[in-house]
Amino acid sequence: MLFLCTECTPELHLNFDSDFSDRSGKSTVAVNRVWLRNNTAVFNGDGELRVWRFSGGYIGNQLMIKLRFKPTKFHSQKQLLVGNCNKNTTMSYGALIDTKSREVVMTIKTTNGSATIKIHFKVCQIFAFTWCFTLDRLWKVIHQIPINPKWFQ
């Protein structure tokens, strides 16, 4: 049985409907080499969105990340999807694309240890996941989503 944190309040909510603003009202997002097209953020290899208040920060007792992406072209072997690090800190959680093995690699590190989940993905198909962490458990929910061509035109 899967138990998700049902009383979570988003600390960051980006839906890319008209801009890059955080719908939770708690963060400022720095946008570098990313643009909007049909309610979708388009990253071109080295594009990034940064939310500095999460860099190297404490994540608390639970964390839920929902993410949807469509991998197309690859410019480097490993591309970070989400994480809380910058050049001077160590990442305590994150998800990245390993283009060589065609896997999404999700990692979390706490004072109690670390855990990693690897999931295979297909190029040019939409991949969505919900990734949940509590102090005693790490799990994922994977969704293979039929492609709606309007999302990526």
XYZ file of C-alpha atoms in Angstrom:
153
model
C 0.000 0.000 0.000
C 1.318 3.456 -0.897
C 0.948 6.312 1.560
C 1.669 9.776 0.232
C 1.969 12.838 2.403
C -1.541 14.204 1.975
C -1.160 17.319 4.104
C 1.760 18.815 2.192
C 1.783 22.496 1.353
C 3.888 23.201 -1.732
C 7.129 25.047 -1.080
C 7.494 25.526 -4.836
C 4.829 25.215 -7.545
C 5.716 25.968 -11.160
C 3.094 25.262 -13.804
C 4.547 27.347 -16.675
C 1.118 28.549 -17.817
C 2.197 32.111 -18.639
C 5.474 32.759 -16.844
C 8.051 31.301 -14.447
C 6.502 32.590 -11.227
C 6.153 30.358 -8.187
C 2.442 29.768 -7.501
C 3.175 28.982 -3.839
C 4.323 32.588 -3.422
C 7.368 31.522 -1.430
C 10.215 31.656 -3.949
C 11.867 33.703 -6.636
C 12.996 31.664 -9.636
C 16.107 32.578 -11.635
C 15.631 31.620 -15.294
C 18.650 30.879 -17.511
C 18.271 29.761 -21.155
C 14.711 28.417 -20.711
C 11.648 29.600 -22.595
C 7.905 28.924 -22.544
C 5.938 27.251 -25.328
C 2.324 26.044 -24.959
C 2.376 26.003 -21.138
C 5.645 24.074 -21.134
C 9.145 25.084 -20.079
C 11.637 24.238 -22.821
C 15.236 23.596 -21.738
C 17.909 23.581 -24.413
C 20.734 21.485 -22.977
C 22.248 23.976 -20.549
C 19.014 25.699 -19.504
C 18.186 25.894 -15.823
C 15.760 27.245 -13.269
C 17.328 28.070 -9.901
C 15.591 28.564 -6.580
C 18.395 29.624 -4.265
C 16.552 29.132 -0.975
C 16.796 25.326 -1.405
C 20.580 25.241 -2.001
C 22.136 22.889 0.528
C 19.178 23.387 2.853
C 17.525 21.082 5.350
C 14.587 19.226 3.780
C 12.693 18.268 6.915
C 10.973 14.948 7.629
C 9.250 14.505 4.284
C 9.681 15.531 0.682
C 7.461 15.061 -2.361
C 8.517 15.988 -5.881
C 6.176 15.734 -8.850
C 7.803 16.190 -12.215
C 6.925 15.663 -15.861
C 9.431 15.920 -18.697
C 10.087 14.824 -22.253
C 13.737 14.036 -23.030
C 14.663 14.875 -26.612
C 18.240 15.880 -27.467
C 21.180 15.312 -25.145
C 24.135 17.645 -24.759
C 25.904 15.926 -21.866
C 25.827 12.492 -20.264
C 24.202 13.596 -17.004
C 21.612 16.343 -16.750
C 20.132 17.469 -13.435
C 16.321 17.645 -13.347
C 15.917 18.841 -9.766
C 18.195 19.085 -6.748
C 19.263 21.320 -3.897
C 22.906 21.974 -4.635
C 25.120 24.622 -6.103
C 28.873 24.649 -6.739
C 29.746 25.070 -3.058
C 27.306 22.628 -1.445
C 26.581 18.916 -1.426
C 23.256 17.780 -2.839
C 21.056 16.067 -0.259
C 18.352 15.194 -2.803
C 18.064 15.217 -6.550
C 16.943 13.602 -9.759
C 19.051 13.535 -12.885
C 18.946 12.024 -16.363
C 21.759 9.618 -17.224
C 21.681 9.748 -21.016
C 24.112 6.862 -21.464
C 22.030 4.330 -19.497
C 18.706 6.101 -20.330
C 17.750 6.233 -16.665
C 16.357 8.796 -14.286
C 18.445 8.519 -11.115
C 16.815 9.792 -7.908
C 18.996 10.103 -4.814
C 18.451 11.264 -1.264
C 21.045 11.562 1.514
C 20.246 12.050 5.195
C 22.082 11.608 8.481
C 20.604 8.074 8.532
C 22.098 7.049 5.177
C 21.266 7.343 1.505
C 19.001 5.737 -1.083
C 18.922 5.691 -4.869
C 16.187 4.682 -7.318
C 16.899 4.227 -11.036
C 14.130 4.148 -13.628
C 14.495 3.563 -17.366
C 13.024 6.157 -19.738
C 12.453 6.381 -23.489
C 13.643 9.286 -25.589
C 10.882 11.537 -27.005
C 8.225 10.135 -24.660
C 6.736 12.038 -21.771
C 7.900 10.705 -18.429
C 6.235 11.723 -15.171
C 6.893 10.692 -11.620
C 5.980 11.431 -8.061
C 8.907 10.898 -5.740
C 8.236 10.678 -2.000
C 10.544 10.553 0.971
C 9.825 10.205 4.673
C 12.347 9.486 7.404
C 11.915 5.728 7.014
C 10.958 5.269 3.370
C 11.762 6.350 -0.191
C 9.433 5.381 -3.018
C 8.277 6.433 -6.450
C 5.133 6.422 -8.548
C 5.774 6.346 -12.278
C 3.347 7.466 -14.942
C 3.807 6.804 -18.638
C 1.814 9.568 -20.257
C 0.469 9.415 -23.817
C 1.958 12.234 -25.816
C -0.315 15.146 -26.592
C 1.396 16.924 -29.512
C -0.034 20.301 -28.400
C 2.201 20.207 -25.293
C 5.420 20.453 -27.315
C 4.609 22.485 -30.412
